[in-house]
Amino acid sequence: MAYTAFNDDALGFTTRQLHAGYDPAEHHMSKTAPIYMNASFELGDFDRGIRLFSFAEEGSSYGRYSNPTNEVLERRIVSLEGGGAAVAMASGMAVITNIFLNLAASGDEIVAPRTLYGGSLTLLTKILPQYGIKGVFAADEDDAASYDAAITDKTKAVFVESLGNPNSNVADIERLAEAAHRRGLPLIVDNTFATPYLLRPFEYGADIVCYSATKYLGGHGTLIAGIGVDKGGFDWLNGRYPQFEKFYEDNREYIPENELKRFMFSKRLRMTYLCDLGAHMSPITAFGVLQGLETLSLRMERHVYNARKLSEFLSSHPAVTEVCYPGLQSSPYFALSEKYFPKGPGAIISFRLKGGIAAAKRVIENVRLFDFMVNVGDARSLIVHAATSTHFGQPVSVQEAAGVFEDTLRISVGIEDIEDLITDLDRALRA
Ligand SMILES: *Cc1c(COP(=O)(O)O)cnc(C)c1O
């Protein structure tokens, strides 16, 4: 009997989340991926050393470049995502930062909506501009034509979140991919809130997908991690990217032409940015993410079930004035949600209260089951007041453009018994 489940992509998602990308026969028959605690690896013979350092051969040479535990995680994500290659990094922000650096240099622009995760927004509005890379924002984040209007000769990519933060606005990935491709640009999707179980952006034309694995992929609030996934096949030699032209010339002697062209984005992300800026993922973290992934589909089913119930409960509650959850028929994103999220549009709900900031404070101080934490995607339910935490210090106009008001609370719905969640929230809302 030969074990082949590790490389059979015809298997179902839940089967692959347990088996894909890991062959025990290569690891002393250890049934779980071992944690390889090594700063550096034997190069073997002289010629193998050359192959490893020219990246002609995949394998580990120095721990900052790659690690066998991380490689298992990368292969598993590639299988779940239906992508081509992945790079694990220290955090979601490390992945997003390095993706932008891989695409853009001084003078270049990235087009995005304003409804972004706070760290990504800061990166595009404050940090990268210091290095000459500018975030340019679509005037209407729900309209593909608005992204098109923001694209110039200096644009290097369009970046969106499949489910935005904090109001879970749904990106029309198919339209956005068309708009980007028409101008010779890749579409990058931060799919953190959705996970590959609920949505696989490559199927709708996205070129690069990134995750904060800190959230649902890890799933238990125990680690900080990020992963970038390259679909493969984008034409990086289309005249917009001098850095990729140089990379191609520098490496075509060592790396087979087909593979180099196909995965130029992820190869350059690893060889230039992971290797030399050093945002590497610890193999202990990779092990933790792999463990989380084993139950991803099961957790997401329960997250979504609970989110649907809780959003309906909030919609009919007298203390609540508005609920943002794309699964609600009243949501302006309901039609997009039905198209992109047949299994359910994630489990992040934001809602507004009667009674302003005082009411928000009262709810936070009266919940007993919800954790007051800024994280999302934990197995536990979390609640946060965005205006004084994730969006703290931003001008009110910026907060409100992102859908954050003084009476807005955001919930990351966990996998607890729904009756307990409703009872706890109801009591806090009536306090
Ligand atoms: C948390 C988060 C990030 C940043 O990830 P870290 O792992 O915390 O660095 C990026 N995008 C989204 C949508 C997130 O929720």
Short mmCIF file of C-alpha atoms and ligand atoms in Angstrom, two decimals:
data_model
loop_
_atom_site.label_atom_id
_atom_site.label_comp_id
_atom_site.label_asym_id
_atom_site.label_seq_id
_atom_site.Cartn_x
_atom_site.Cartn_y
_atom_site.Cartn_z
CA MET A 1 0.00 0.00 0.00
CA ALA A 2 1.37 3.39 -0.95
CA TYR A 3 0.16 6.56 0.69
CA THR A 4 -0.62 9.08 -2.09
CA ALA A 5 -3.10 11.47 -0.45
CA PHE A 6 -0.37 14.10 -0.14
CA ASN A 7 -0.39 14.96 -3.83
CA ASP A 8 -3.88 14.13 -5.04
CA ASP A 9 -5.67 17.37 -5.82
CA ALA A 10 -8.79 15.46 -6.89
CA LEU A 11 -9.51 14.85 -3.19
CA GLY A 12 -12.03 17.07 -1.43
CA PHE A 13 -11.11 20.22 0.45
CA THR A 14 -11.53 18.71 3.90
CA THR A 15 -9.43 15.68 2.95
CA ARG A 16 -6.70 17.90 1.53
CA GLN A 17 -6.61 20.17 4.56
CA LEU A 18 -5.46 17.07 6.48
CA HIS A 19 -3.16 15.45 3.91
CA ALA A 20 -2.01 17.72 1.09
CA GLY A 21 1.64 18.58 0.70
CA TYR A 22 3.08 16.20 3.27
CA ASP A 23 4.53 12.79 2.50
CA PRO A 24 5.45 10.95 5.74
CA ALA A 25 7.84 8.72 3.77
CA GLU A 26 10.16 11.72 3.44
CA HIS A 27 10.11 12.33 7.20
CA HIS A 28 10.79 9.02 9.00
CA MET A 29 7.07 8.18 8.72
CA SER A 30 6.21 10.88 11.25
CA LYS A 31 2.46 11.30 10.84
CA THR A 32 2.51 15.05 11.49
CA ALA A 33 4.99 17.39 9.85
CA PRO A 34 8.08 17.59 12.10
CA ILE A 35 9.31 20.97 13.33
CA TYR A 36 12.76 21.45 11.78
CA MET A 37 14.59 23.70 14.21
CA ASN A 38 17.58 24.61 12.09
CA ALA A 39 19.28 27.88 11.34
CA SER A 40 21.12 26.23 8.49
CA PHE A 41 21.08 23.01 6.50
CA GLU A 42 23.79 20.71 5.10
CA LEU A 43 24.33 21.62 1.49
CA GLY A 44 25.42 18.07 0.60
CA ASP A 45 27.85 18.02 -2.29
CA PHE A 46 29.44 21.02 -3.97
CA ASP A 47 27.13 21.01 -6.99
CA ARG A 48 24.00 20.74 -4.84
CA GLY A 49 25.17 23.83 -2.97
CA ILE A 50 25.25 25.69 -6.27
CA ARG A 51 21.82 24.42 -7.24
CA LEU A 52 20.33 25.49 -3.91
CA PHE A 53 21.85 28.96 -3.97
CA SER A 54 20.84 29.56 -7.58
CA PHE A 55 17.34 28.30 -6.67
CA ALA A 56 17.59 25.77 -9.50
CA GLU A 57 16.73 23.13 -6.86
CA GLU A 58 14.06 23.57 -4.21
CA GLY A 59 15.28 22.76 -0.74
CA SER A 60 16.54 24.33 2.44
CA SER A 61 19.96 25.90 2.69
CA TYR A 62 19.60 28.65 5.26
CA GLY A 63 16.63 28.97 7.65
CA ARG A 64 15.72 32.48 6.58
CA TYR A 65 15.21 31.32 2.99
CA SER A 66 13.10 28.25 3.61
CA ASN A 67 12.49 25.44 6.05
CA PRO A 68 11.02 21.95 5.46
CA THR A 69 8.16 22.55 7.94
CA ASN A 70 7.26 25.80 6.22
CA GLU A 71 7.43 24.03 2.86
CA VAL A 72 4.73 21.60 3.97
CA LEU A 73 2.54 24.53 4.96
CA GLU A 74 3.22 26.25 1.63
CA ARG A 75 2.31 23.14 -0.35
CA ARG A 76 -0.85 22.59 1.67
CA ILE A 77 -2.04 26.15 1.10
CA VAL A 78 -1.28 25.87 -2.61
CA SER A 79 -3.47 22.78 -2.77
CA LEU A 80 -6.35 24.34 -0.81
CA GLU A 81 -6.14 27.57 -2.81
CA GLY A 82 -5.80 25.95 -6.21
CA GLY A 83 -2.73 28.12 -6.76
CA GLY A 84 0.76 27.49 -8.03
CA ALA A 85 3.28 28.54 -5.36
CA ALA A 86 3.24 30.01 -1.87
CA VAL A 87 5.61 31.86 0.44
CA ALA A 88 5.14 31.70 4.22
CA MET A 89 6.18 34.78 6.20
CA ALA A 90 6.26 36.11 9.74
CA SER A 91 2.89 37.88 9.67
CA GLY A 92 0.10 39.04 7.40
CA MET A 93 1.60 42.54 7.36
CA ALA A 94 5.01 41.10 6.41
CA VAL A 95 3.42 39.37 3.41
CA ILE A 96 1.50 42.46 2.29
CA THR A 97 4.54 44.72 2.71
CA ASN A 98 6.81 42.38 0.79
CA ILE A 99 4.22 41.86 -1.97
CA PHE A 100 4.04 45.63 -2.46
CA LEU A 101 7.83 45.96 -2.45
CA ASN A 102 8.06 43.16 -5.00
CA LEU A 103 5.70 45.08 -7.30
CA ALA A 104 6.48 48.72 -6.85
CA ALA A 105 9.53 50.97 -6.60
CA SER A 106 9.89 54.69 -6.00
CA GLY A 107 7.51 56.61 -8.27
CA ASP A 108 5.03 53.72 -8.55
CA GLU A 109 1.45 53.44 -7.36
CA ILE A 110 -0.87 50.79 -5.92
CA VAL A 111 -4.62 51.21 -6.41
CA ALA A 112 -6.88 50.12 -3.52
CA PRO A 113 -10.16 50.87 -1.73
CA ARG A 114 -10.20 52.84 1.52
CA THR A 115 -12.04 50.07 3.34
CA LEU A 116 -8.85 48.21 4.20
CA TYR A 117 -7.40 46.56 7.26
CA GLY A 118 -5.79 49.33 9.35
CA GLY A 119 -2.23 48.10 8.87
CA SER A 120 -2.62 47.93 5.09
CA LEU A 121 -4.15 51.41 5.04
CA THR A 122 -1.24 52.81 7.09
CA LEU A 123 1.23 51.08 4.80
CA LEU A 124 -0.28 52.72 1.72
CA THR A 125 -0.98 56.16 3.22
CA LYS A 126 1.99 56.71 5.55
CA ILE A 127 4.86 54.22 5.34
CA LEU A 128 5.39 53.39 1.66
CA PRO A 129 4.93 57.05 0.58
CA GLN A 130 8.15 57.79 2.50
CA TYR A 131 9.86 55.54 -0.04
CA GLY A 132 8.10 57.05 -3.05
CA ILE A 133 5.40 54.36 -3.41
CA LYS A 134 1.93 55.84 -3.35
CA GLY A 135 -1.42 54.31 -2.45
CA VAL A 136 -4.11 55.67 -4.78
CA PHE A 137 -7.69 55.12 -3.62
CA ALA A 138 -10.75 54.32 -5.69
CA ALA A 139 -13.36 57.05 -5.18
CA ASP A 140 -16.08 54.39 -4.94
CA GLU A 141 -14.79 51.11 -3.58
CA ASP A 142 -17.82 49.23 -4.91
CA ASP A 143 -17.42 50.30 -8.54
CA ALA A 144 -14.85 48.65 -10.84
CA ALA A 145 -14.92 51.74 -13.11
CA SER A 146 -13.68 53.77 -10.17
CA TYR A 147 -10.59 51.54 -9.87
CA ASP A 148 -10.05 51.85 -13.60
CA ALA A 149 -10.15 55.64 -13.28
CA ALA A 150 -7.48 55.50 -10.57
CA ILE A 151 -5.02 53.50 -12.70
CA THR A 152 -2.17 55.41 -14.36
CA ASP A 153 1.05 54.46 -16.17
CA LYS A 154 2.70 54.26 -12.76
CA THR A 155 0.22 51.78 -11.30
CA LYS A 156 1.69 48.35 -10.55
CA ALA A 157 -1.25 46.50 -9.02
CA VAL A 158 -4.82 46.61 -7.77
CA PHE A 159 -5.18 45.46 -4.17
CA VAL A 160 -8.48 44.61 -2.47
CA GLU A 161 -9.86 42.55 0.41
CA SER A 162 -12.43 39.92 -0.57
CA LEU A 163 -14.36 40.86 2.57
CA GLY A 164 -13.44 44.36 3.72
CA ASN A 165 -12.73 45.51 7.23
CA PRO A 166 -14.69 46.19 9.43
CA ASN A 167 -17.99 45.99 7.52
CA SER A 168 -17.41 42.89 5.39
CA ASN A 169 -18.09 44.72 2.12
CA VAL A 170 -17.80 42.18 -0.71
CA ALA A 171 -15.34 42.88 -3.53
CA ASP A 172 -16.56 42.07 -7.05
CA ILE A 173 -13.38 40.17 -7.82
CA GLU A 174 -14.35 39.15 -11.36
CA ARG A 175 -15.02 42.76 -12.45
CA LEU A 176 -11.90 44.04 -10.66
CA ALA A 177 -9.70 41.36 -12.25
CA GLU A 178 -11.02 42.34 -15.68
CA ALA A 179 -10.35 46.02 -14.98
CA ALA A 180 -6.80 45.27 -13.80
CA HIS A 181 -5.97 42.85 -16.61
CA ARG A 182 -7.16 45.29 -19.28
CA ARG A 183 -4.38 47.60 -18.10
CA GLY A 184 -1.72 44.90 -17.79
CA LEU A 185 -1.96 44.76 -13.98
CA PRO A 186 -2.36 41.91 -11.50
CA LEU A 187 -5.21 41.79 -8.98
CA ILE A 188 -4.06 41.03 -5.43
CA VAL A 189 -6.71 39.82 -2.98
CA ASP A 190 -6.34 39.78 0.79
CA ASN A 191 -8.60 36.79 1.48
CA THR A 192 -8.07 36.72 5.25
CA PHE A 193 -11.72 37.07 6.34
CA ALA A 194 -12.94 34.54 3.77
CA THR A 195 -10.32 31.73 3.79
CA PRO A 196 -9.91 29.38 0.80
CA TYR A 197 -12.80 27.30 2.14
CA LEU A 198 -15.37 30.04 1.55
CA LEU A 199 -13.76 31.70 -1.47
CA ARG A 200 -10.91 30.95 -3.88
CA PRO A 201 -10.16 34.25 -5.61
CA PHE A 202 -8.06 32.62 -8.38
CA GLU A 203 -11.28 31.08 -9.73
CA TYR A 204 -12.51 34.63 -10.40
CA GLY A 205 -9.35 35.95 -12.02
CA ALA A 206 -7.18 37.12 -9.10
CA ASP A 207 -3.42 36.68 -9.61
CA ILE A 208 -2.06 36.85 -6.08
CA VAL A 209 -3.81 35.98 -2.82
CA CYS A 210 -2.55 36.82 0.63
CA TYR A 211 -3.49 35.83 4.15
CA SER A 212 -2.98 36.83 7.68
CA ALA A 213 -2.77 33.21 8.90
CA THR A 214 -3.02 34.71 12.38
CA LYS A 215 -6.77 34.63 11.83
CA TYR A 216 -8.87 31.68 10.59
CA LEU A 217 -6.05 29.58 9.08
CA GLY A 218 -4.32 29.27 12.44
CA GLY A 219 -7.74 29.65 13.95
CA HIS A 220 -7.02 29.59 17.66
CA GLY A 221 -5.46 32.93 18.50
CA THR A 222 -2.10 31.35 19.30
CA LEU A 223 0.22 32.69 16.61
CA ILE A 224 1.10 35.49 14.19
CA ALA A 225 1.68 34.34 10.61
CA GLY A 226 1.20 35.25 6.94
CA ILE A 227 1.15 33.50 3.57
CA GLY A 228 1.27 34.82 0.01
CA VAL A 229 0.01 32.63 -2.86
CA ASP A 230 0.91 33.04 -6.52
CA LYS A 231 -1.56 31.67 -9.08
CA GLY A 232 1.21 31.56 -11.69
CA GLY A 233 1.08 32.63 -15.30
CA PHE A 234 0.74 36.41 -15.07
CA ASP A 235 2.82 38.06 -17.81
CA TRP A 236 5.45 39.97 -15.82
CA LEU A 237 7.34 40.74 -19.04
CA ASN A 238 4.51 42.90 -20.41
CA GLY A 239 6.57 46.09 -20.28
CA ARG A 240 5.32 47.45 -16.95
CA TYR A 241 7.85 45.76 -14.68
CA PRO A 242 11.55 46.50 -15.32
CA GLN A 243 12.45 44.73 -12.05
CA PHE A 244 10.99 41.46 -13.35
CA GLU A 245 12.73 41.86 -16.68
CA LYS A 246 16.04 42.10 -14.83
CA PHE A 247 15.13 39.20 -12.56
CA TYR A 248 14.34 37.10 -15.62
CA GLU A 249 17.68 37.93 -17.26
CA ASP A 250 19.57 37.25 -14.02
CA ASN A 251 18.00 33.84 -13.43
CA ARG A 252 17.18 32.25 -16.77
CA GLU A 253 20.55 30.56 -16.85
CA TYR A 254 19.74 28.58 -13.67
CA ILE A 255 15.98 28.14 -13.39
CA PRO A 256 14.06 26.30 -16.15
CA GLU A 257 12.49 28.93 -18.37
CA ASN A 258 8.90 27.74 -18.06
CA GLU A 259 8.98 27.60 -14.30
CA LEU A 260 10.79 30.91 -14.00
CA LYS A 261 8.28 32.71 -16.21
CA ARG A 262 5.30 31.07 -14.61
CA PHE A 263 6.25 31.74 -10.99
CA MET A 264 8.35 34.85 -11.36
CA PHE A 265 6.31 36.70 -8.75
CA SER A 266 6.69 34.18 -5.92
CA LYS A 267 10.31 33.37 -6.84
CA ARG A 268 11.30 37.02 -6.67
CA LEU A 269 9.24 37.46 -3.49
CA ARG A 270 11.28 34.71 -1.85
CA MET A 271 14.71 35.24 -3.43
CA THR A 272 14.79 39.01 -3.09
CA TYR A 273 12.50 39.94 -0.20
CA LEU A 274 12.08 36.96 2.11
CA CYS A 275 15.75 36.01 1.79
CA ASP A 276 17.17 39.50 2.32
CA LEU A 277 14.58 41.48 4.32
CA GLY A 278 14.17 38.47 6.58
CA ALA A 279 10.49 38.32 7.59
CA HIS A 280 10.72 34.58 7.93
CA MET A 281 8.13 32.35 9.63
CA SER A 282 9.33 30.22 12.51
CA PRO A 283 8.84 26.47 11.86
CA ILE A 284 7.02 26.28 15.20
CA THR A 285 4.52 28.75 13.82
CA ALA A 286 4.23 26.78 10.56
CA PHE A 287 3.44 23.69 12.64
CA GLY A 288 0.73 25.65 14.49
CA VAL A 289 -0.84 26.88 11.25
CA LEU A 290 -0.79 23.33 9.84
CA GLN A 291 -2.61 22.12 12.94
CA GLY A 292 -5.18 24.89 12.55
CA LEU A 293 -5.70 24.05 8.88
CA GLU A 294 -6.68 20.48 9.73
CA THR A 295 -10.08 21.73 10.96
CA LEU A 296 -10.50 24.83 8.76
CA SER A 297 -13.60 23.74 6.83
CA LEU A 298 -15.35 22.48 9.95
CA ARG A 299 -14.65 25.65 11.89
CA MET A 300 -15.73 27.87 8.98
CA GLU A 301 -19.04 26.03 8.67
CA ARG A 302 -19.78 26.73 12.33
CA HIS A 303 -18.43 30.31 12.17
CA VAL A 304 -20.77 31.04 9.26
CA TYR A 305 -23.76 29.30 10.87
CA ASN A 306 -23.31 31.31 14.06
CA ALA A 307 -22.75 34.56 12.14
CA ARG A 308 -26.00 34.12 10.22
CA LYS A 309 -27.94 33.52 13.45
CA LEU A 310 -26.27 36.35 15.31
CA SER A 311 -26.74 38.84 12.46
CA GLU A 312 -30.47 37.99 12.34
CA PHE A 313 -30.73 38.37 16.10
CA LEU A 314 -29.00 41.77 16.00
CA SER A 315 -31.14 42.96 13.07
CA SER A 316 -34.28 42.59 15.14
CA HIS A 317 -32.85 43.95 18.40
CA PRO A 318 -34.34 47.24 19.69
CA ALA A 319 -30.95 48.57 20.87
CA VAL A 320 -29.38 48.16 17.40
CA THR A 321 -29.81 50.67 14.57
CA GLU A 322 -27.86 48.98 11.76
CA VAL A 323 -26.18 45.64 11.09
CA CYS A 324 -23.50 45.09 8.44
CA TYR A 325 -23.28 41.46 7.36
CA PRO A 326 -23.40 40.61 3.65
CA GLY A 327 -25.44 37.48 4.33
CA LEU A 328 -28.44 39.62 5.37
CA GLN A 329 -30.97 40.24 2.63
CA SER A 330 -31.01 43.89 3.66
CA SER A 331 -27.27 44.22 2.92
CA PRO A 332 -26.26 46.17 -0.21
CA TYR A 333 -23.74 43.35 -0.74
CA PHE A 334 -26.32 40.54 -0.60
CA ALA A 335 -26.29 39.86 -4.36
CA LEU A 336 -22.46 39.77 -4.48
CA SER A 337 -22.46 37.63 -1.38
CA GLU A 338 -24.76 35.09 -3.06
CA LYS A 339 -22.42 34.98 -6.06
CA TYR A 340 -19.07 34.74 -4.29
CA PHE A 341 -20.04 33.13 -1.00
CA PRO A 342 -22.48 30.26 -1.53
CA LYS A 343 -21.15 28.72 1.70
CA GLY A 344 -21.60 31.99 3.60
CA PRO A 345 -19.83 35.37 3.68
CA GLY A 346 -17.54 34.84 6.65
CA ALA A 347 -18.24 35.63 10.28
CA ILE A 348 -17.39 39.28 10.87
CA ILE A 349 -20.37 41.42 11.81
CA SER A 350 -20.37 45.10 12.60
CA PHE A 351 -23.35 46.95 14.01
CA ARG A 352 -24.36 50.35 15.30
CA LEU A 353 -26.16 51.14 18.53
CA LYS A 354 -28.65 53.63 19.84
CA GLY A 355 -26.97 55.86 22.40
CA GLY A 356 -23.57 56.71 20.87
CA ILE A 357 -20.23 55.89 22.41
CA ALA A 358 -21.75 55.50 25.88
CA ALA A 359 -23.87 52.62 24.63
CA ALA A 360 -20.84 51.03 22.94
CA LYS A 361 -18.90 51.26 26.19
CA ARG A 362 -21.80 49.71 28.13
CA VAL A 363 -22.01 46.70 25.81
CA ILE A 364 -18.26 46.08 25.93
CA GLU A 365 -18.30 46.31 29.73
CA ASN A 366 -21.27 43.98 30.10
CA VAL A 367 -20.45 41.05 27.83
CA ARG A 368 -19.17 38.05 29.78
CA LEU A 369 -18.59 35.55 27.03
CA PHE A 370 -17.21 37.70 24.22
CA ASP A 371 -13.54 38.57 24.58
CA PHE A 372 -12.69 42.26 24.26
CA MET A 373 -9.84 41.84 21.75
CA VAL A 374 -8.81 43.37 18.41
CA ASN A 375 -8.10 40.02 16.79
CA VAL A 376 -10.48 38.24 14.40
CA GLY A 377 -10.81 34.63 13.26
CA ASP A 378 -10.29 33.11 16.69
CA ALA A 379 -12.36 30.03 17.58
CA ARG A 380 -13.70 32.22 20.42
CA SER A 381 -16.06 35.14 19.86
CA LEU A 382 -14.41 38.55 20.05
CA ILE A 383 -15.84 42.06 20.29
CA VAL A 384 -14.15 45.39 19.70
CA HIS A 385 -14.92 49.10 19.47
CA ALA A 386 -13.18 49.98 16.21
CA ALA A 387 -13.10 53.79 16.66
CA THR A 388 -10.95 53.51 19.82
CA SER A 389 -8.83 50.53 18.77
CA THR A 390 -8.28 49.32 15.19
CA HIS A 391 -9.05 52.79 13.77
CA PHE A 392 -7.79 54.80 16.76
CA GLY A 393 -6.27 58.18 16.01
CA GLN A 394 -7.54 58.45 12.44
CA PRO A 395 -9.55 61.57 11.57
CA VAL A 396 -13.29 61.12 11.99
CA SER A 397 -13.79 61.64 8.24
CA VAL A 398 -11.41 58.75 7.50
CA GLN A 399 -13.07 56.55 10.11
CA GLU A 400 -16.51 57.27 8.74
CA ALA A 401 -15.39 56.66 5.15
CA ALA A 402 -14.33 53.22 6.38
CA GLY A 403 -17.73 52.68 8.03
CA VAL A 404 -16.48 53.19 11.57
CA PHE A 405 -18.66 55.38 13.82
CA GLU A 406 -18.47 56.08 17.54
CA ASP A 407 -21.40 53.70 18.06
CA THR A 408 -19.99 50.89 15.86
CA LEU A 409 -19.02 47.55 17.40
CA ARG A 410 -17.39 44.72 15.48
CA ILE A 411 -17.80 41.07 16.34
CA SER A 412 -15.73 38.16 15.14
CA VAL A 413 -18.21 35.35 15.67
CA GLY A 414 -16.66 32.26 17.21
CA ILE A 415 -17.71 28.61 17.21
CA GLU A 416 -19.39 28.53 20.65
CA ASP A 417 -23.00 27.38 21.10
CA ILE A 418 -25.10 30.01 19.40
CA GLU A 419 -27.66 30.09 22.23
CA ASP A 420 -24.91 31.20 24.64
CA LEU A 421 -23.71 33.93 22.30
CA ILE A 422 -27.20 35.33 21.81
CA THR A 423 -28.00 35.22 25.54
CA ASP A 424 -24.78 37.01 26.44
CA LEU A 425 -25.10 39.71 23.81
CA ASP A 426 -28.77 40.27 24.53
CA ARG A 427 -28.06 40.82 28.22
CA ALA A 428 -25.23 43.28 27.42
CA LEU A 429 -27.39 45.16 24.92
CA ARG A 430 -30.13 45.56 27.54
CA ALA A 431 -27.78 46.57 30.38
C1 LIG B 1 -4.94 40.85 10.64
C2 LIG B 1 -5.02 41.22 9.22
C3 LIG B 1 -3.87 41.58 8.51
C4 LIG B 1 -2.51 41.65 9.16
O1 LIG B 1 -2.09 40.39 9.58
P1 LIG B 1 -1.07 40.13 10.79
O2 LIG B 1 -0.90 38.66 10.78
O3 LIG B 1 -1.71 40.67 12.04
O4 LIG B 1 0.18 40.88 10.47
C5 LIG B 1 -4.01 41.91 7.18
N1 LIG B 1 -5.22 41.89 6.57
C6 LIG B 1 -6.34 41.54 7.21
C7 LIG B 1 -7.64 41.54 6.48
C8 LIG B 1 -6.29 41.20 8.56
O5 LIG B 1 -7.41 40.87 9.22
#
